[in-house]
Amino acid sequence: MEGLRVEVAGRPLVDGVSLCVLPGRVTALVGASGSGKTTTGLALLGEYPDGARVTGRVDVPAGAVGYVPQHPATALNPARRVGALLRDIARLRGGGSARVREALGRAQLADPDEVLGRYPHQLSGGQQQRVVLAQALLAGARVLVADEPTTGQDVLTKRRMVGELSAVVRQGVGLLLLSHDLDVVRELADEVVVLDGGRVVAAGPAARVLAAVDGGPPAAPPAVRRSRGPRVLGVEALDAAHPGGVGALHGVRLDLHRGECLGLVGRSGSGKTTLGRCVAGLHHRYRGVVTLDGRPLARSLRDRSRAELAAVQYVFQDALASFDGHRAVEEQVARAAVRLRGADRHEALGVARRLLAEVGLPTALTARRPAALSGGELQRAALARALAGAPRVLVCDEITSGLDAASRHTVLDLLAGLRERDGVALVMISHDLDAVRVLADRVAVLDGGRIVRQGGPAEALSGYGWPREEREAPT
């Protein structure tokens, strides 16, 4: 890539970027959300934003670039089971079911039979990511563009993903790694290119460049641990299943009090997201009861009142898929205020712009469609949209994944303020254990759809044994 410039409506998204991805080597692109990493990575696939004016030169092997997007669901057909999709790709390369299973194993999916029978929305974010990696491996990619490939994964799965990417590179595949996770970059990268505002501000050998990279501000200070307020949310004897009768949750019991933060942790596929979706009315295939102020909530959000919908809001891990690609971001946040608060259009737009500013997104950016925002920017916009309903319970699914250090600090600080100022109760689904330690009063650890441990952050997290597993994981 030489002198790449991508401009939309007079605004440069990428300005004069040059880099080289070599066989069996890893080039990492790092920088804040919105710095141009994804635009640069997509250029290797010949993909550019609508209306883009492109100058410069990009040379790639024809048809040999694989892509693992930050939002993996966008690369999967929602109407087809995973097995059917992968078998089609394998047939194009002269292979069959055995090759599909081999690719799934290389992508660290331990139970291929279970995954092959599911639709993409029935997989966790980490599972979706590994299915997309399997797609690229099946297609015989010689160059792999991996956009935040360890986002939304537990510690052990992240270690295995790093090991798998290393193994792929050792086979002669060139890797362009786009990541905010500097620990992963340090472990994998041979060369690092730092972007700021679409321009290259540093480039060279990984050790030299990373030594000069500022890691950003420290994590937000822990929220003040207060005595429990009244109980807001309850989950009683909840058993949930996916279509086909596959069990996802078994006998889950939880409660959540005003101003409290409950952390939900566990490996990818352990049931964390399914539990959050049950609470929010997005997954209705369950037995048991979810209560708000002691009164049962309807299983499906379609049967909940406007007040109940506003009271329990969900921030999706896959922010891009949760937005309408044809409407401006601020318009969609305003629409939430109209539907959930009953605000008029003028008032709703004011609410939307205030909330978007609070998460660090200016009007000049949010007046555009979702595709114009980076993954981290969309995650913050999704949080603002959930807050437009003035919720009493906020379910946050991996909302710090894909954020740079400064944006992560902003979001954690905002969530801490919501608890203290407004008494919002938080359910924080996350693999970001540092963020959980900062915010959570209590932590519930899920494994195989069951709560296997619950208590204060220090007690629950130290008892789960991840540090030992992380040391033993192959690299």
Short mmCIF file of C-alpha atoms in Angstrom, two decimals:
data_model
loop_
_atom_site.label_atom_id
_atom_site.label_comp_id
_atom_site.label_asym_id
_atom_site.label_seq_id
_atom_site.Cartn_x
_atom_site.Cartn_y
_atom_site.Cartn_z
CA MET A 1 0.00 0.00 0.00
CA GLU A 2 1.50 3.33 -1.05
CA GLY A 3 0.12 6.78 -0.29
CA LEU A 4 -3.49 5.60 0.22
CA ARG A 5 -5.95 8.47 0.68
CA VAL A 6 -9.67 7.79 1.18
CA GLU A 7 -11.89 10.87 1.30
CA VAL A 8 -15.67 11.06 1.84
CA ALA A 9 -17.57 14.34 1.43
CA GLY A 10 -14.30 16.28 1.67
CA ARG A 11 -13.24 14.55 4.92
CA PRO A 12 -10.13 12.33 4.75
CA LEU A 13 -10.64 9.02 6.54
CA VAL A 14 -7.16 7.83 5.56
CA ASP A 15 -4.50 10.28 4.45
CA GLY A 16 -1.29 9.04 2.80
CA VAL A 17 -0.97 5.61 4.45
CA SER A 18 1.82 3.32 3.27
CA LEU A 19 2.52 -0.17 4.62
CA CYS A 20 3.63 -3.63 3.55
CA VAL A 21 2.30 -7.05 4.61
CA LEU A 22 4.78 -9.86 3.93
CA PRO A 23 4.29 -13.65 3.85
CA GLY A 24 4.72 -15.17 7.29
CA ARG A 25 4.90 -11.75 8.97
CA VAL A 26 2.50 -9.69 11.08
CA THR A 27 1.94 -5.98 10.54
CA ALA A 28 -0.21 -4.36 13.23
CA LEU A 29 -2.26 -1.18 12.83
CA VAL A 30 -2.94 0.57 16.13
CA GLY A 31 -4.59 3.86 17.05
CA ALA A 32 -7.66 5.35 18.68
CA SER A 33 -11.20 4.59 17.52
CA GLY A 34 -11.84 6.48 14.29
CA SER A 35 -8.14 6.76 13.41
CA GLY A 36 -8.63 4.89 10.09
CA LYS A 37 -7.59 1.33 10.96
CA THR A 38 -10.65 -0.43 9.53
CA THR A 39 -10.75 1.77 6.41
CA THR A 40 -7.11 0.87 5.75
CA GLY A 41 -7.70 -2.83 6.36
CA LEU A 42 -10.73 -2.96 4.06
CA ALA A 43 -8.69 -1.35 1.29
CA LEU A 44 -6.81 -4.65 0.98
CA LEU A 45 -10.15 -6.21 -0.02
CA GLY A 46 -10.92 -3.38 -2.45
CA GLU A 47 -13.74 -2.19 -0.19
CA TYR A 48 -14.34 1.52 0.42
CA PRO A 49 -17.17 3.62 1.93
CA ASP A 50 -19.95 4.76 -0.39
CA GLY A 51 -19.01 7.92 -2.29
CA ALA A 52 -15.33 7.58 -1.40
CA ARG A 53 -12.66 9.31 -3.48
CA VAL A 54 -9.60 7.04 -3.45
CA THR A 55 -6.05 7.83 -4.51
CA GLY A 56 -2.81 5.95 -3.99
CA ARG A 57 -1.94 2.32 -4.79
CA VAL A 58 -2.91 -1.01 -3.21
CA ASP A 59 -1.48 -4.28 -4.60
CA VAL A 60 -2.77 -7.62 -3.29
CA PRO A 61 -2.81 -11.24 -4.52
CA ALA A 62 -6.04 -11.63 -6.49
CA GLY A 63 -8.80 -13.36 -4.54
CA ALA A 64 -6.48 -14.37 -1.72
CA VAL A 65 -7.34 -11.92 1.08
CA GLY A 66 -9.41 -13.18 4.00
CA TYR A 67 -11.19 -10.87 6.42
CA VAL A 68 -12.16 -11.34 10.07
CA PRO A 69 -14.30 -8.27 10.90
CA GLN A 70 -14.69 -6.65 14.28
CA HIS A 71 -18.42 -7.41 14.08
CA PRO A 72 -18.30 -11.05 12.89
CA ALA A 73 -22.07 -11.42 12.42
CA THR A 74 -21.83 -9.11 9.40
CA ALA A 75 -19.77 -11.78 7.60
CA LEU A 76 -22.28 -14.59 8.29
CA ASN A 77 -25.59 -15.27 6.55
CA PRO A 78 -28.28 -15.00 9.27
CA ALA A 79 -30.67 -17.24 7.30
CA ARG A 80 -28.27 -20.19 6.98
CA ARG A 81 -26.90 -22.60 9.53
CA VAL A 82 -23.15 -22.42 10.04
CA GLY A 83 -22.59 -25.94 8.71
CA ALA A 84 -24.31 -25.28 5.38
CA LEU A 85 -22.31 -22.10 4.85
CA LEU A 86 -18.93 -23.68 5.61
CA ARG A 87 -19.62 -26.78 3.52
CA ASP A 88 -20.39 -24.57 0.51
CA ILE A 89 -17.02 -22.83 0.90
CA ALA A 90 -15.24 -26.18 1.30
CA ARG A 91 -16.84 -27.55 -1.89
CA LEU A 92 -15.57 -24.55 -3.85
CA ARG A 93 -12.06 -25.53 -2.75
CA GLY A 94 -12.56 -29.23 -3.54
CA GLY A 95 -13.09 -30.32 0.07
CA GLY A 96 -15.89 -31.70 2.21
CA SER A 97 -17.06 -32.11 5.79
CA ALA A 98 -13.65 -33.30 7.00
CA ARG A 99 -12.06 -30.07 5.82
CA VAL A 100 -14.80 -28.05 7.56
CA ARG A 101 -14.08 -29.81 10.86
CA GLU A 102 -10.35 -29.28 10.41
CA ALA A 103 -10.87 -25.54 9.87
CA LEU A 104 -13.16 -25.28 12.90
CA GLY A 105 -10.56 -27.05 14.99
CA ARG A 106 -7.81 -24.71 13.77
CA ALA A 107 -10.08 -21.79 14.72
CA GLN A 108 -10.41 -23.21 18.26
CA LEU A 109 -14.07 -24.28 18.12
CA ALA A 110 -13.99 -27.26 20.42
CA ASP A 111 -17.50 -28.67 19.71
CA PRO A 112 -18.05 -28.47 15.94
CA ASP A 113 -21.22 -30.60 15.92
CA GLU A 114 -23.03 -28.14 18.18
CA VAL A 115 -21.82 -25.09 16.24
CA LEU A 116 -22.54 -26.51 12.77
CA GLY A 117 -26.23 -26.94 13.58
CA ARG A 118 -26.77 -23.37 14.77
CA TYR A 119 -27.63 -20.11 13.08
CA PRO A 120 -25.16 -17.23 13.61
CA HIS A 121 -27.41 -15.40 16.11
CA GLN A 122 -27.36 -18.52 18.31
CA LEU A 123 -23.58 -18.22 18.79
CA SER A 124 -21.70 -16.03 21.20
CA GLY A 125 -19.61 -13.17 19.81
CA GLY A 126 -16.42 -15.17 20.35
CA GLN A 127 -17.88 -18.21 18.57
CA GLN A 128 -18.97 -16.05 15.62
CA GLN A 129 -15.45 -14.65 15.37
CA ARG A 130 -13.90 -18.11 15.22
CA VAL A 131 -16.43 -19.29 12.59
CA VAL A 132 -15.41 -16.32 10.41
CA LEU A 133 -11.74 -17.24 10.89
CA ALA A 134 -12.61 -20.80 9.81
CA GLN A 135 -14.23 -19.34 6.67
CA ALA A 136 -11.03 -17.52 5.76
CA LEU A 137 -8.92 -20.63 6.38
CA LEU A 138 -11.27 -22.74 4.23
CA ALA A 139 -11.02 -20.21 1.40
CA GLY A 140 -7.23 -20.54 1.35
CA ALA A 141 -6.39 -16.95 2.28
CA ARG A 142 -2.76 -15.91 1.67
CA VAL A 143 -3.29 -12.59 3.42
CA LEU A 144 -5.53 -12.22 6.46
CA VAL A 145 -6.96 -8.91 7.69
CA ALA A 146 -8.00 -9.42 11.32
CA ASP A 147 -9.97 -6.52 12.83
CA GLU A 148 -9.92 -6.81 16.65
CA PRO A 149 -9.79 -10.65 16.48
CA THR A 150 -9.55 -11.05 20.27
CA THR A 151 -12.42 -8.68 21.05
CA GLY A 152 -15.21 -10.18 23.18
CA GLN A 153 -13.27 -13.31 24.14
CA ASP A 154 -12.39 -14.77 27.51
CA VAL A 155 -8.77 -14.99 28.58
CA LEU A 156 -8.27 -18.64 27.67
CA THR A 157 -9.94 -18.32 24.25
CA LYS A 158 -7.90 -15.16 23.57
CA ARG A 159 -4.70 -17.06 24.30
CA ARG A 160 -5.78 -19.83 21.96
CA MET A 161 -6.72 -17.33 19.24
CA VAL A 162 -3.27 -15.77 19.52
CA GLY A 163 -1.79 -19.25 19.20
CA GLU A 164 -3.93 -20.01 16.14
CA LEU A 165 -3.03 -16.75 14.40
CA SER A 166 0.64 -17.47 15.13
CA ALA A 167 0.25 -20.93 13.58
CA VAL A 168 -1.42 -19.49 10.48
CA VAL A 169 1.41 -16.98 10.08
CA ARG A 170 3.99 -19.76 10.41
CA GLN A 171 2.33 -21.40 7.39
CA GLY A 172 3.34 -18.37 5.31
CA VAL A 173 0.15 -16.30 5.56
CA GLY A 174 0.65 -12.55 5.88
CA LEU A 175 -1.39 -10.97 8.69
CA LEU A 176 -2.59 -7.37 8.98
CA LEU A 177 -3.73 -7.05 12.61
CA LEU A 178 -6.01 -4.18 13.62
CA SER A 179 -6.21 -4.00 17.40
CA HIS A 180 -6.54 -1.92 20.55
CA ASP A 181 -5.15 -4.82 22.59
CA LEU A 182 -1.49 -3.84 22.89
CA ASP A 183 -0.64 -7.05 24.77
CA VAL A 184 -1.79 -9.07 21.74
CA VAL A 185 0.06 -6.69 19.39
CA ARG A 186 3.27 -7.10 21.41
CA GLU A 187 2.98 -10.86 21.20
CA LEU A 188 2.16 -11.15 17.50
CA ALA A 189 3.46 -8.16 15.57
CA ASP A 190 6.72 -7.89 13.66
CA GLU A 191 5.98 -4.35 12.46
CA VAL A 192 3.63 -1.72 13.92
CA VAL A 193 2.01 1.23 12.18
CA VAL A 194 0.37 3.86 14.40
CA LEU A 195 -2.51 5.90 12.94
CA ASP A 196 -3.90 9.18 14.25
CA GLY A 197 -6.59 11.04 12.34
CA GLY A 198 -6.00 8.85 9.29
CA ARG A 199 -2.25 9.60 9.12
CA VAL A 200 0.75 7.46 9.98
CA VAL A 201 2.44 9.02 13.01
CA ALA A 202 4.87 6.17 13.76
CA ALA A 203 6.00 2.98 12.03
CA GLY A 204 8.73 0.42 12.42
CA PRO A 205 9.73 -2.71 14.35
CA ALA A 206 7.17 -3.64 16.99
CA ALA A 207 9.43 -3.38 20.03
CA ARG A 208 10.67 0.11 19.14
CA VAL A 209 7.27 1.57 18.18
CA LEU A 210 5.33 0.07 21.10
CA ALA A 211 7.89 1.33 23.59
CA ALA A 212 6.89 4.85 22.55
CA VAL A 213 3.11 4.30 22.41
CA ASP A 214 1.18 5.95 25.22
CA GLY A 215 -1.24 3.45 26.72
CA GLY A 216 -3.75 6.21 27.51
CA PRO A 217 -5.26 7.20 30.84
CA PRO A 218 -5.65 4.66 33.62
CA ALA A 219 -8.92 2.87 34.27
CA ALA A 220 -11.70 4.86 35.91
CA PRO A 221 -11.55 4.75 39.72
CA PRO A 222 -13.81 2.18 41.36
CA ALA A 223 -17.30 3.39 42.10
CA VAL A 224 -18.10 3.92 45.78
CA ARG A 225 -19.52 0.67 47.15
CA ARG A 226 -22.77 1.60 48.83
CA SER A 227 -25.20 -0.41 50.91
CA ARG A 228 -27.77 -2.16 48.78
CA GLY A 229 -30.81 -0.23 47.62
CA PRO A 230 -34.18 -1.83 46.94
CA ARG A 231 -34.28 -4.88 44.67
CA VAL A 232 -35.03 -3.90 41.07
CA LEU A 233 -34.52 -7.06 39.02
CA GLY A 234 -34.94 -10.72 39.87
CA VAL A 235 -34.23 -13.94 37.98
CA GLU A 236 -35.75 -17.11 39.41
CA ALA A 237 -35.02 -20.71 38.35
CA LEU A 238 -34.35 -19.76 34.73
CA ASP A 239 -33.82 -22.56 32.21
CA ALA A 240 -33.24 -21.36 28.63
CA ALA A 241 -32.80 -23.22 25.37
CA HIS A 242 -31.93 -22.51 21.76
CA PRO A 243 -34.16 -23.78 18.93
CA GLY A 244 -33.84 -27.54 18.63
CA GLY A 245 -33.84 -27.93 22.41
CA VAL A 246 -30.15 -27.19 22.96
CA GLY A 247 -29.82 -26.10 26.57
CA ALA A 248 -28.22 -22.71 27.21
CA LEU A 249 -29.01 -21.91 30.87
CA HIS A 250 -29.85 -24.16 33.79
CA GLY A 251 -31.47 -23.08 37.06
CA VAL A 252 -30.07 -19.54 37.10
CA ARG A 253 -31.05 -17.34 40.08
CA LEU A 254 -29.97 -13.71 40.41
CA ASP A 255 -31.06 -10.42 41.89
CA LEU A 256 -30.01 -6.84 41.21
CA HIS A 257 -30.51 -3.78 43.38
CA ARG A 258 -30.79 -0.07 42.64
CA GLY A 259 -27.38 1.45 41.81
CA GLU A 260 -25.67 -1.95 41.87
CA CYS A 261 -23.43 -3.47 39.20
CA LEU A 262 -23.46 -7.23 38.67
CA GLY A 263 -20.63 -8.59 36.52
CA LEU A 264 -21.37 -11.68 34.40
CA VAL A 265 -18.20 -13.48 33.32
CA GLY A 266 -17.33 -16.84 31.81
CA ARG A 267 -15.90 -18.32 28.67
CA SER A 268 -17.43 -17.70 25.24
CA GLY A 269 -20.59 -19.80 24.92
CA SER A 270 -21.12 -20.14 28.68
CA GLY A 271 -24.56 -18.47 28.51
CA LYS A 272 -23.79 -14.89 29.50
CA THR A 273 -25.39 -13.22 26.49
CA THR A 274 -28.39 -15.58 26.55
CA LEU A 275 -29.02 -14.60 30.17
CA GLY A 276 -28.81 -10.90 29.32
CA ARG A 277 -31.18 -11.38 26.38
CA CYS A 278 -33.70 -13.20 28.58
CA VAL A 279 -33.68 -10.27 31.01
CA ALA A 280 -34.24 -7.80 28.16
CA GLY A 281 -37.00 -9.82 26.48
CA LEU A 282 -34.86 -10.68 23.44
CA HIS A 283 -34.82 -14.42 24.10
CA HIS A 284 -38.19 -15.89 25.08
CA ARG A 285 -37.42 -19.61 25.00
CA TYR A 286 -37.08 -20.06 28.74
CA ARG A 287 -38.80 -21.37 31.83
CA GLY A 288 -38.66 -19.47 35.08
CA VAL A 289 -39.42 -15.86 35.94
CA VAL A 290 -37.75 -12.48 35.36
CA THR A 291 -39.18 -9.76 37.60
CA LEU A 292 -39.02 -5.96 37.71
CA ASP A 293 -39.85 -4.50 41.13
CA GLY A 294 -41.21 -7.90 42.08
CA ARG A 295 -43.66 -8.08 39.15
CA PRO A 296 -43.09 -10.67 36.39
CA LEU A 297 -41.93 -9.35 33.04
CA ALA A 298 -43.32 -10.82 29.82
CA ARG A 299 -40.86 -13.19 28.19
CA SER A 300 -40.91 -11.35 24.86
CA LEU A 301 -40.27 -7.62 24.50
CA ARG A 302 -43.23 -7.58 22.07
CA ASP A 303 -45.51 -8.18 25.06
CA ARG A 304 -43.89 -5.61 27.37
CA SER A 305 -45.34 -2.15 27.96
CA ARG A 306 -43.51 0.99 26.88
CA ALA A 307 -42.57 1.68 30.49
CA GLU A 308 -41.15 -1.83 30.88
CA LEU A 309 -39.21 -1.54 27.62
CA ALA A 310 -37.71 1.75 28.75
CA ALA A 311 -36.89 0.37 32.20
CA VAL A 312 -34.72 -2.52 30.92
CA GLN A 313 -32.38 -1.60 28.06
CA TYR A 314 -29.74 -3.69 26.29
CA VAL A 315 -26.46 -2.55 24.71
CA PHE A 316 -25.47 -5.08 22.05
CA GLN A 317 -21.98 -6.45 21.57
CA ASP A 318 -22.40 -6.28 17.79
CA ALA A 319 -23.16 -2.57 17.61
CA LEU A 320 -23.10 -2.34 13.81
CA ALA A 321 -25.80 -4.98 13.37
CA SER A 322 -28.04 -3.17 15.87
CA PHE A 323 -28.22 0.03 13.78
CA ASP A 324 -30.21 0.73 10.61
CA GLY A 325 -27.56 1.32 7.96
CA HIS A 326 -29.73 3.84 6.06
CA ARG A 327 -30.40 6.40 8.82
CA ALA A 328 -28.15 8.84 10.62
CA VAL A 329 -26.89 7.67 14.01
CA GLU A 330 -28.27 10.68 15.92
CA GLU A 331 -31.66 10.14 14.28
CA GLN A 332 -31.76 6.58 15.59
CA VAL A 333 -30.81 7.66 19.10
CA ALA A 334 -33.52 10.35 18.94
CA ARG A 335 -36.04 7.79 17.75
CA ALA A 336 -35.40 5.77 20.91
CA ALA A 337 -36.23 8.86 23.01
CA VAL A 338 -39.48 9.33 21.06
CA ARG A 339 -40.58 5.71 21.43
CA LEU A 340 -39.48 5.13 25.02
CA ARG A 341 -39.85 8.56 26.63
CA GLY A 342 -42.71 9.95 24.54
CA ALA A 343 -40.53 12.97 23.66
CA ASP A 344 -41.40 15.15 20.67
CA ARG A 345 -38.98 15.19 17.74
CA HIS A 346 -37.25 18.44 18.70
CA GLU A 347 -36.79 17.41 22.34
CA ALA A 348 -35.64 13.92 21.30
CA LEU A 349 -32.93 15.32 19.02
CA GLY A 350 -31.63 17.46 21.88
CA VAL A 351 -31.57 14.40 24.17
CA ALA A 352 -29.75 12.38 21.50
CA ARG A 353 -27.06 15.01 20.92
CA ARG A 354 -26.47 15.46 24.66
CA LEU A 355 -26.09 11.72 25.25
CA LEU A 356 -23.84 11.26 22.23
CA ALA A 357 -21.64 14.13 23.44
CA GLU A 358 -21.41 12.47 26.86
CA VAL A 359 -19.90 9.37 25.26
CA GLY A 360 -17.47 11.53 23.27
CA LEU A 361 -19.17 11.62 19.85
CA PRO A 362 -19.57 15.02 18.14
CA THR A 363 -22.61 16.00 16.06
CA ALA A 364 -20.50 16.29 12.91
CA LEU A 365 -19.89 12.54 13.16
CA THR A 366 -23.25 11.27 14.44
CA ALA A 367 -25.19 13.14 11.75
CA ARG A 368 -23.79 10.50 9.39
CA ARG A 369 -24.84 6.89 8.79
CA PRO A 370 -23.43 4.03 10.91
CA ALA A 371 -20.95 2.90 8.25
CA ALA A 372 -19.09 6.20 8.68
CA LEU A 373 -18.28 5.39 12.33
CA SER A 374 -15.62 3.02 13.62
CA GLY A 375 -16.52 -0.03 15.68
CA GLY A 376 -15.59 1.70 18.94
CA GLU A 377 -17.58 4.80 18.01
CA LEU A 378 -20.64 2.68 17.23
CA GLN A 379 -20.35 0.93 20.58
CA ARG A 380 -20.51 4.30 22.32
CA ALA A 381 -23.44 5.35 20.13
CA ALA A 382 -25.27 2.15 21.10
CA LEU A 383 -24.78 3.03 24.77
CA ALA A 384 -26.18 6.52 24.16
CA ARG A 385 -29.23 5.02 22.40
CA ALA A 386 -29.93 2.72 25.35
CA LEU A 387 -29.69 5.67 27.74
CA ALA A 388 -32.26 7.60 25.66
CA GLY A 389 -34.97 5.58 27.39
CA ALA A 390 -33.75 6.64 30.88
CA PRO A 391 -33.46 2.96 31.93
CA ARG A 392 -33.46 1.66 35.46
CA VAL A 393 -31.65 -1.54 34.44
CA LEU A 394 -28.93 -1.46 31.78
CA VAL A 395 -27.59 -4.72 30.33
CA CYS A 396 -24.15 -4.04 28.81
CA ASP A 397 -22.81 -6.81 26.57
CA GLU A 398 -19.05 -6.36 26.01
CA ILE A 399 -19.34 -2.60 25.63
CA THR A 400 -15.66 -1.94 26.39
CA SER A 401 -14.45 -4.40 23.73
CA GLY A 402 -12.96 -2.65 20.73
CA LEU A 403 -12.44 0.64 22.60
CA ASP A 404 -9.13 2.44 22.82
CA ALA A 405 -7.87 3.37 26.29
CA ALA A 406 -9.30 6.92 26.29
CA SER A 407 -12.76 5.81 25.08
CA ARG A 408 -12.80 2.95 27.56
CA HIS A 409 -12.06 5.40 30.36
CA THR A 410 -14.92 7.67 29.17
CA VAL A 411 -17.42 4.80 29.10
CA LEU A 412 -16.44 3.38 32.50
CA ASP A 413 -16.60 6.83 34.03
CA LEU A 414 -20.05 7.40 32.52
CA LEU A 415 -21.37 4.07 33.81
CA ALA A 416 -20.02 4.79 37.30
CA GLY A 417 -21.79 8.16 37.20
CA LEU A 418 -25.09 6.59 36.13
CA ARG A 419 -24.97 4.33 39.16
CA GLU A 420 -24.11 7.04 41.63
CA ARG A 421 -26.18 9.89 40.20
CA ASP A 422 -29.25 8.13 38.82
CA GLY A 423 -29.29 4.80 40.65
CA VAL A 424 -29.15 2.82 37.41
CA ALA A 425 -28.57 -0.90 38.01
CA LEU A 426 -26.03 -2.49 35.66
CA VAL A 427 -25.61 -6.02 34.36
CA MET A 428 -22.10 -6.04 32.88
CA ILE A 429 -21.39 -8.98 30.56
CA SER A 430 -17.68 -8.87 29.87
CA HIS A 431 -14.38 -10.60 29.31
CA ASP A 432 -12.66 -7.36 30.32
CA LEU A 433 -11.87 -8.45 33.87
CA ASP A 434 -10.17 -5.17 34.75
CA ALA A 435 -13.35 -3.28 33.86
CA VAL A 436 -15.43 -5.74 35.90
CA ARG A 437 -13.17 -5.24 38.90
CA VAL A 438 -13.56 -1.47 38.54
CA LEU A 439 -17.35 -1.36 38.37
CA ALA A 440 -18.89 -4.53 39.79
CA ASP A 441 -20.17 -4.94 43.34
CA ARG A 442 -20.79 -8.64 42.73
CA VAL A 443 -19.65 -11.09 40.05
CA ALA A 444 -21.42 -14.22 38.84
CA VAL A 445 -19.28 -16.74 36.94
CA LEU A 446 -21.10 -18.88 34.35
CA ASP A 447 -19.86 -22.18 32.99
CA GLY A 448 -21.97 -24.49 30.83
CA GLY A 449 -25.07 -22.38 31.45
CA ARG A 450 -24.83 -22.57 35.23
CA ILE A 451 -23.66 -20.10 37.85
CA VAL A 452 -20.66 -21.85 39.37
CA ARG A 453 -19.48 -19.02 41.60
CA GLN A 454 -20.87 -15.73 42.89
CA GLY A 455 -19.51 -13.10 45.23
CA GLY A 456 -17.38 -9.96 45.39
CA PRO A 457 -15.03 -9.33 42.44
CA ALA A 458 -11.85 -10.44 44.24
CA GLU A 459 -13.46 -13.61 45.59
CA ALA A 460 -15.33 -14.64 42.44
CA LEU A 461 -12.59 -13.90 39.92
CA SER A 462 -9.70 -15.36 41.88
CA GLY A 463 -11.70 -18.53 42.50
CA TYR A 464 -12.33 -19.22 38.82
CA GLY A 465 -8.76 -20.21 37.98
CA TRP A 466 -8.27 -18.26 34.73
CA PRO A 467 -4.71 -17.19 35.52
CA ARG A 468 -3.61 -20.85 35.76
CA GLU A 469 -5.40 -21.75 32.51
CA GLU A 470 -3.90 -18.74 30.77
CA ARG A 471 -0.36 -19.82 31.66
CA GLU A 472 -1.00 -23.34 30.43
CA ALA A 473 -2.63 -22.32 27.14
CA PRO A 474 -0.55 -22.94 23.98
CA THR A 475 0.96 -19.88 22.29
#
